[in-house]
XYZ file of N, CA, C and O in Angstrom:
468
model
N 109.714 86.787 124.348
C 108.720 86.111 125.174
C 107.408 86.886 125.123
O 107.403 88.108 125.279
N 106.321 86.175 124.888
C 104.989 86.782 124.859
C 104.131 86.058 125.890
O 103.983 84.844 125.838
N 103.587 86.804 126.815
C 102.662 86.212 127.782
C 101.239 86.507 127.335
O 100.922 87.627 126.908
N 100.399 85.495 127.434
C 99.017 85.603 126.985
C 98.081 85.290 128.143
O 98.302 84.321 128.877
N 97.058 86.093 128.298
C 96.083 85.880 129.367
C 94.681 85.882 128.766
O 94.226 86.902 128.234
N 94.028 84.726 128.863
C 92.659 84.604 128.356
C 91.653 84.972 129.441
O 91.918 84.797 130.635
N 90.514 85.446 129.011
C 89.411 85.740 129.925
C 88.108 85.679 129.146
O 88.110 85.606 127.913
N 87.001 85.695 129.883
C 85.694 85.730 129.244
C 84.938 84.422 129.240
O 83.788 84.361 128.789
N 85.577 83.362 129.707
C 84.884 82.083 129.754
C 83.797 82.081 130.814
O 83.671 83.010 131.612
N 83.009 81.021 130.811
C 81.947 80.902 131.805
C 80.946 79.844 131.429
O 81.189 79.023 130.538
N 79.830 79.878 132.121
C 78.729 78.936 131.894
C 77.628 79.654 131.128
O 77.195 80.744 131.520
N 77.172 79.032 130.054
C 76.121 79.627 129.234
C 75.200 78.519 128.733
O 75.628 77.363 128.570
N 73.959 78.865 128.500
C 73.010 77.884 127.962
C 73.206 77.739 126.462
O 73.693 78.656 125.777
N 72.819 76.588 125.956
C 72.883 76.350 124.520
C 72.130 77.443 123.774
O 71.039 77.860 124.200
N 72.731 77.913 122.697
C 72.154 79.006 121.933
C 72.660 80.367 122.351
O 72.420 81.359 121.649
N 73.344 80.419 123.466
C 73.857 81.678 123.979
C 75.172 82.087 123.341
O 75.673 81.428 122.426
N 75.732 83.182 123.860
C 76.962 83.749 123.317
C 77.960 84.062 124.423
O 77.570 84.327 125.565
N 79.224 84.038 124.061
C 80.310 84.481 124.924
C 81.361 85.142 124.040
O 81.502 84.781 122.868
N 82.103 86.077 124.642
C 83.249 86.638 123.954
C 84.494 86.420 124.793
O 84.586 86.898 125.931
N 85.430 85.693 124.212
C 86.704 85.456 124.869
C 87.705 86.532 124.459
O 87.674 87.014 123.318
N 88.569 86.875 125.391
C 89.640 87.826 125.112
C 90.986 87.188 125.417
O 91.085 86.346 126.315
N 91.988 87.598 124.675
C 93.357 87.133 124.898
C 94.253 88.365 124.865
O 94.473 88.948 123.794
N 94.732 88.757 126.035
C 95.582 89.938 126.144
C 97.043 89.517 126.111
O 97.460 88.636 126.865
N 97.808 90.160 125.235
C 99.225 89.841 125.080
C 100.090 90.864 125.824
O 99.712 92.024 125.971
N 101.260 90.402 126.252
C 102.169 91.260 127.024
C 103.016 92.173 126.137
O 103.691 93.057 126.648
N 102.988 91.920 124.827
C 103.707 92.783 123.912
C 102.918 92.913 122.614
O 101.915 92.249 122.426
N 103.397 93.750 121.732
C 102.664 94.061 120.522
C 102.362 92.820 119.695
O 103.251 92.060 119.345
N 101.077 92.612 119.397
C 100.709 91.461 118.570
C 100.906 91.750 117.089
O 100.786 90.851 116.262
N 101.219 92.984 116.750
C 101.486 93.286 115.344
C 102.759 92.590 114.878
O 102.972 92.423 113.681
N 103.613 92.170 115.828
C 104.826 91.438 115.478
C 104.612 89.933 115.442
O 105.526 89.176 115.095
N 103.414 89.487 115.802
C 103.086 88.059 115.800
C 102.497 87.700 114.443
O 101.586 88.364 113.959
N 102.985 86.632 113.842
C 102.516 86.261 112.506
C 101.077 85.759 112.507
O 100.278 86.121 111.649
N 100.760 84.891 113.474
C 99.415 84.318 113.537
C 98.973 84.205 114.992
O 99.718 83.692 115.825
N 97.769 84.667 115.271
C 97.152 84.462 116.578
C 96.057 83.410 116.395
O 95.240 83.514 115.475
N 96.055 82.414 117.271
C 95.116 81.297 117.127
C 94.359 81.034 118.422
O 94.856 81.323 119.510
N 93.178 80.464 118.266
C 92.425 79.901 119.379
C 92.346 78.389 119.179
O 92.089 77.908 118.059
N 92.569 77.690 120.270
C 92.411 76.238 120.311
C 91.434 75.918 121.441
O 91.158 76.758 122.304
N 90.959 74.679 121.448
C 90.145 74.231 122.581
C 90.415 72.768 122.870
O 90.792 72.011 121.978
N 90.217 72.425 124.128
C 90.448 71.044 124.547
C 89.339 70.619 125.487
O 89.182 71.175 126.587
N 88.556 69.649 125.029
C 87.496 69.077 125.852
C 88.084 67.980 126.725
O 89.129 67.409 126.402
N 87.433 67.653 127.835
C 87.951 66.620 128.739
C 88.191 65.300 128.010
O 87.306 64.808 127.285
N 89.366 64.739 128.174
C 89.691 63.462 127.575
C 89.975 63.493 126.084
O 90.135 62.438 125.459
N 90.027 64.701 125.513
C 90.252 64.809 124.070
C 91.509 65.629 123.788
O 92.038 66.308 124.652
N 91.970 65.573 122.558
C 93.148 66.342 122.175
C 92.784 67.807 121.994
O 91.610 68.158 121.878
N 93.812 68.639 122.005
C 93.612 70.061 121.783
C 93.396 70.290 120.284
O 94.206 69.891 119.456
N 92.303 70.962 119.951
C 91.937 71.190 118.561
C 92.023 72.663 118.200
O 91.638 73.539 118.989
N 92.450 72.917 117.005
C 92.496 74.286 116.477
C 91.074 74.763 116.195
O 90.241 74.009 115.673
N 90.788 76.034 116.523
C 89.444 76.575 116.344
C 89.420 77.667 115.275
O 88.581 77.650 114.370
N 90.335 78.620 115.396
C 90.324 79.752 114.474
C 91.668 80.460 114.549
O 92.408 80.302 115.527
N 91.973 81.239 113.508
C 93.202 82.011 113.506
C 93.038 83.289 112.720
O 92.165 83.404 111.841
N 93.910 84.248 113.071
C 93.941 85.520 112.360
C 95.399 85.897 112.165
O 96.201 85.827 113.100
N 95.742 86.265 110.944
C 97.124 86.611 110.638
C 97.384 88.088 110.909
O 96.443 88.869 111.133
N 98.660 88.471 110.816
C 98.957 89.887 111.020
C 98.456 90.735 109.859
O 98.443 91.956 109.954
N 98.018 90.065 108.791
C 97.380 90.766 107.685
C 95.862 90.728 107.774
O 95.166 91.085 106.827
N 95.346 90.241 108.918
C 93.907 90.184 109.211
C 93.154 89.125 108.401
O 91.922 89.189 108.302
N 93.858 88.163 107.857
C 93.195 87.047 107.202
C 92.722 86.068 108.273
O 93.475 85.752 109.202
N 91.481 85.592 108.159
C 90.929 84.693 109.165
C 90.566 83.347 108.558
O 90.196 83.241 107.381
N 90.684 82.323 109.393
C 90.322 80.965 108.990
C 89.675 80.281 110.183
O 90.065 80.550 111.330
N 88.704 79.388 109.896
C 87.947 78.738 110.967
C 87.863 77.232 110.747
O 87.818 76.749 109.609
N 87.767 76.512 111.851
C 87.452 75.097 111.776
C 86.007 74.951 111.290
O 85.152 75.793 111.584
N 85.729 73.880 110.570
C 84.385 73.676 110.035
C 83.335 73.639 111.145
O 82.201 74.078 110.950
N 83.719 73.131 112.296
C 82.763 72.966 113.393
C 82.274 74.297 113.969
O 81.232 74.325 114.641
N 83.003 75.390 113.715
C 82.610 76.685 114.289
C 82.312 77.727 113.216
O 81.875 78.834 113.538
N 82.533 77.379 111.977
C 82.347 78.333 110.889
C 80.914 78.845 110.871
O 79.966 78.058 110.969
N 80.763 80.162 110.777
C 79.441 80.762 110.766
C 78.901 81.082 112.145
O 77.904 81.805 112.277
N 79.552 80.557 113.184
C 79.099 80.821 114.563
C 80.132 81.629 115.359
O 79.759 82.419 116.215
N 81.403 81.399 115.087
C 82.483 82.068 115.817
C 83.154 83.106 114.907
O 83.257 82.899 113.690
N 83.619 84.179 115.531
C 84.351 85.210 114.800
C 85.590 85.596 115.583
O 85.504 85.961 116.767
N 86.744 85.507 114.923
C 87.996 85.929 115.540
C 88.326 87.335 115.047
O 88.104 87.668 113.877
N 88.828 88.151 115.960
C 89.210 89.515 115.592
C 90.336 89.964 116.511
O 90.664 89.271 117.487
N 90.948 91.091 116.176
C 92.009 91.598 117.040
C 92.020 93.104 117.052
O 91.544 93.744 116.105
N 92.547 93.638 118.141
C 92.715 95.080 118.302
C 94.191 95.307 118.575
O 94.662 95.089 119.696
N 94.915 95.721 117.556
C 96.360 95.897 117.709
C 96.693 96.965 118.744
O 97.707 96.877 119.437
N 95.846 97.973 118.856
C 96.104 99.046 119.812
C 96.053 98.537 121.255
O 96.731 99.067 122.139
N 95.227 97.502 121.470
C 95.091 96.925 122.816
C 95.874 95.619 122.951
O 95.836 95.002 124.027
N 96.529 95.191 121.876
C 97.270 93.910 121.887
C 96.388 92.779 122.402
O 96.795 91.968 123.240
N 95.185 92.742 121.883
C 94.193 91.773 122.334
C 93.520 91.107 121.143
O 93.209 91.765 120.142
N 93.311 89.814 121.286
C 92.590 89.038 120.290
C 91.287 88.561 120.928
O 91.253 88.230 122.120
N 90.247 88.515 120.130
C 88.934 88.131 120.630
C 88.403 86.918 119.882
O 88.763 86.658 118.742
N 87.520 86.196 120.559
C 86.770 85.131 119.896
C 85.314 85.307 120.305
O 84.931 85.030 121.447
N 84.516 85.819 119.381
C 83.079 85.955 119.608
C 82.415 84.635 119.261
O 82.550 84.157 118.129
N 81.729 84.059 120.229
C 81.115 82.748 120.036
C 79.604 82.884 120.163
O 79.107 83.242 121.238
N 78.902 82.605 119.090
C 77.442 82.680 119.066
C 76.846 81.301 118.817
O 77.549 80.382 118.380
N 75.568 81.169 119.086
C 74.850 79.907 118.867
C 75.619 78.736 119.481
O 75.841 77.710 118.837
N 76.028 78.904 120.710
C 76.857 77.894 121.362
C 76.099 76.588 121.558
O 74.880 76.567 121.789
N 76.846 75.505 121.460
C 76.307 74.151 121.608
C 77.034 73.449 122.752
O 78.182 73.802 123.071
N 76.419 72.442 123.346
C 77.125 71.680 124.392
C 78.465 71.134 123.919
O 79.403 71.041 124.711
N 78.572 70.789 122.647
C 79.836 70.281 122.107
C 80.944 71.326 122.098
O 82.120 70.983 121.893
N 80.604 72.585 122.307
C 81.615 73.640 122.375
C 82.261 73.704 123.757
O 83.208 74.476 123.962
N 81.762 72.934 124.694
C 82.328 72.914 126.044
C 83.779 72.448 126.008
O 84.085 71.374 125.481
N 84.662 73.270 126.547
C 86.093 72.972 126.511
C 86.856 74.079 127.240
O 86.275 75.128 127.565
N 88.136 73.831 127.449
C 89.038 74.907 127.849
C 89.572 75.525 126.557
O 90.067 74.804 125.684
N 89.454 76.824 126.452
C 89.885 77.541 125.252
C 91.235 78.208 125.522
O 91.399 78.908 126.533
N 92.163 77.978 124.596
C 93.519 78.482 124.724
C 93.854 79.444 123.595
O 93.503 79.208 122.434
N 94.575 80.478 123.944
C 95.084 81.431 122.970
C 96.533 81.058 122.649
O 97.281 80.619 123.534
N 96.915 81.227 121.398
C 98.268 80.897 120.955
C 98.804 82.002 120.060
O 98.095 82.507 119.189
N 100.058 82.360 120.293
C 100.748 83.328 119.440
C 101.885 82.607 118.732
O 102.745 82.014 119.395
N 101.876 82.646 117.411
C 102.881 81.915 116.643
C 103.717 82.892 115.832
O 103.172 83.702 115.073
N 105.038 82.779 116.016
C 105.986 83.633 115.301
C 106.840 82.749 114.397
O 107.363 81.722 114.840
N 106.950 83.143 113.133
C 107.674 82.310 112.181
C 109.189 82.401 112.358
O 109.893 81.387 112.255
N 109.719 83.634 112.608
C 111.163 83.781 112.718
C 111.511 84.832 113.751
O 111.085 85.980 113.599
N 112.318 84.501 114.744
C 112.684 83.119 115.075
C 111.459 82.334 115.511
O 110.552 82.874 116.131
N 111.445 81.059 115.178
C 110.254 80.240 115.400
C 109.952 80.117 116.883
O 110.773 79.661 117.669
N 108.745 80.533 117.240
C 108.316 80.440 118.629
C 106.810 80.372 118.690
O 106.116 80.924 117.832
N 106.337 79.713 119.721
C 104.898 79.583 119.917
C 104.604 79.740 121.399
O 105.254 79.104 122.227
N 103.665 80.595 121.721
C 103.345 80.893 123.109
C 101.878 80.579 123.380
O 101.023 80.777 122.511
N 101.625 80.136 124.616
C 100.274 79.726 125.011
C 99.818 80.475 126.254
O 100.614 80.773 127.150
N 98.523 80.717 126.325
C 97.924 81.211 127.545
C 97.559 80.050 128.450
O 97.778 78.888 128.120
N 96.981 80.396 129.593
C 96.664 79.371 130.589
C 95.304 78.725 130.338
O 94.983 77.698 130.946
N 94.515 79.320 129.475
C 93.214 78.755 129.136
C 92.072 79.352 129.942
O 92.261 79.845 131.052
N 90.890 79.313 129.351
C 89.678 79.758 130.037
C 88.564 78.750 129.750
O 88.409 78.294 128.615
N 87.834 78.379 130.787
C 86.819 77.328 130.672
C 85.530 77.883 130.085
O 85.014 78.916 130.552
N 85.007 77.193 129.098
C 83.694 77.495 128.535
C 82.824 76.257 128.713
O 83.204 75.164 128.282
N 81.688 76.430 129.363
C 80.768 75.332 129.584
C 79.403 75.725 129.027
O 78.859 76.763 129.399
N 78.885 74.888 128.135
C 77.589 75.142 127.506
C 76.622 74.069 127.973
O 76.828 72.884 127.716
N 75.581 74.492 128.648
C 74.590 73.546 129.166
C 73.456 73.372 128.158
O 73.093 74.292 127.437
N 72.894 72.176 128.172
C 71.801 71.879 127.220
C 70.451 72.228 127.813
O 70.320 72.527 128.981
């Protein structure tokens, strides 16, 4: 069982920046992939970015060049640095830990990000 706690959300003006954190209850070096998702009101939850245990990163086209995912294994924490924020980035952001074997996926409770125009 992995418990995840997100923090760092808030209200920011368009063009601003925020850094989200996702603290895990156990070593993330044993997690195959750490991901960020987001869900805007009335919409489905969308994948935003991911980082593997080998530090390979991938981004959704909508955030590429603006968001950066990183992790600190010593702190068992994953980060999402969000720059040049747009109103369309407004959503609840969720952290996810995915383990291939045995197959398991864990979610945090989410943190609200609101970008005003």
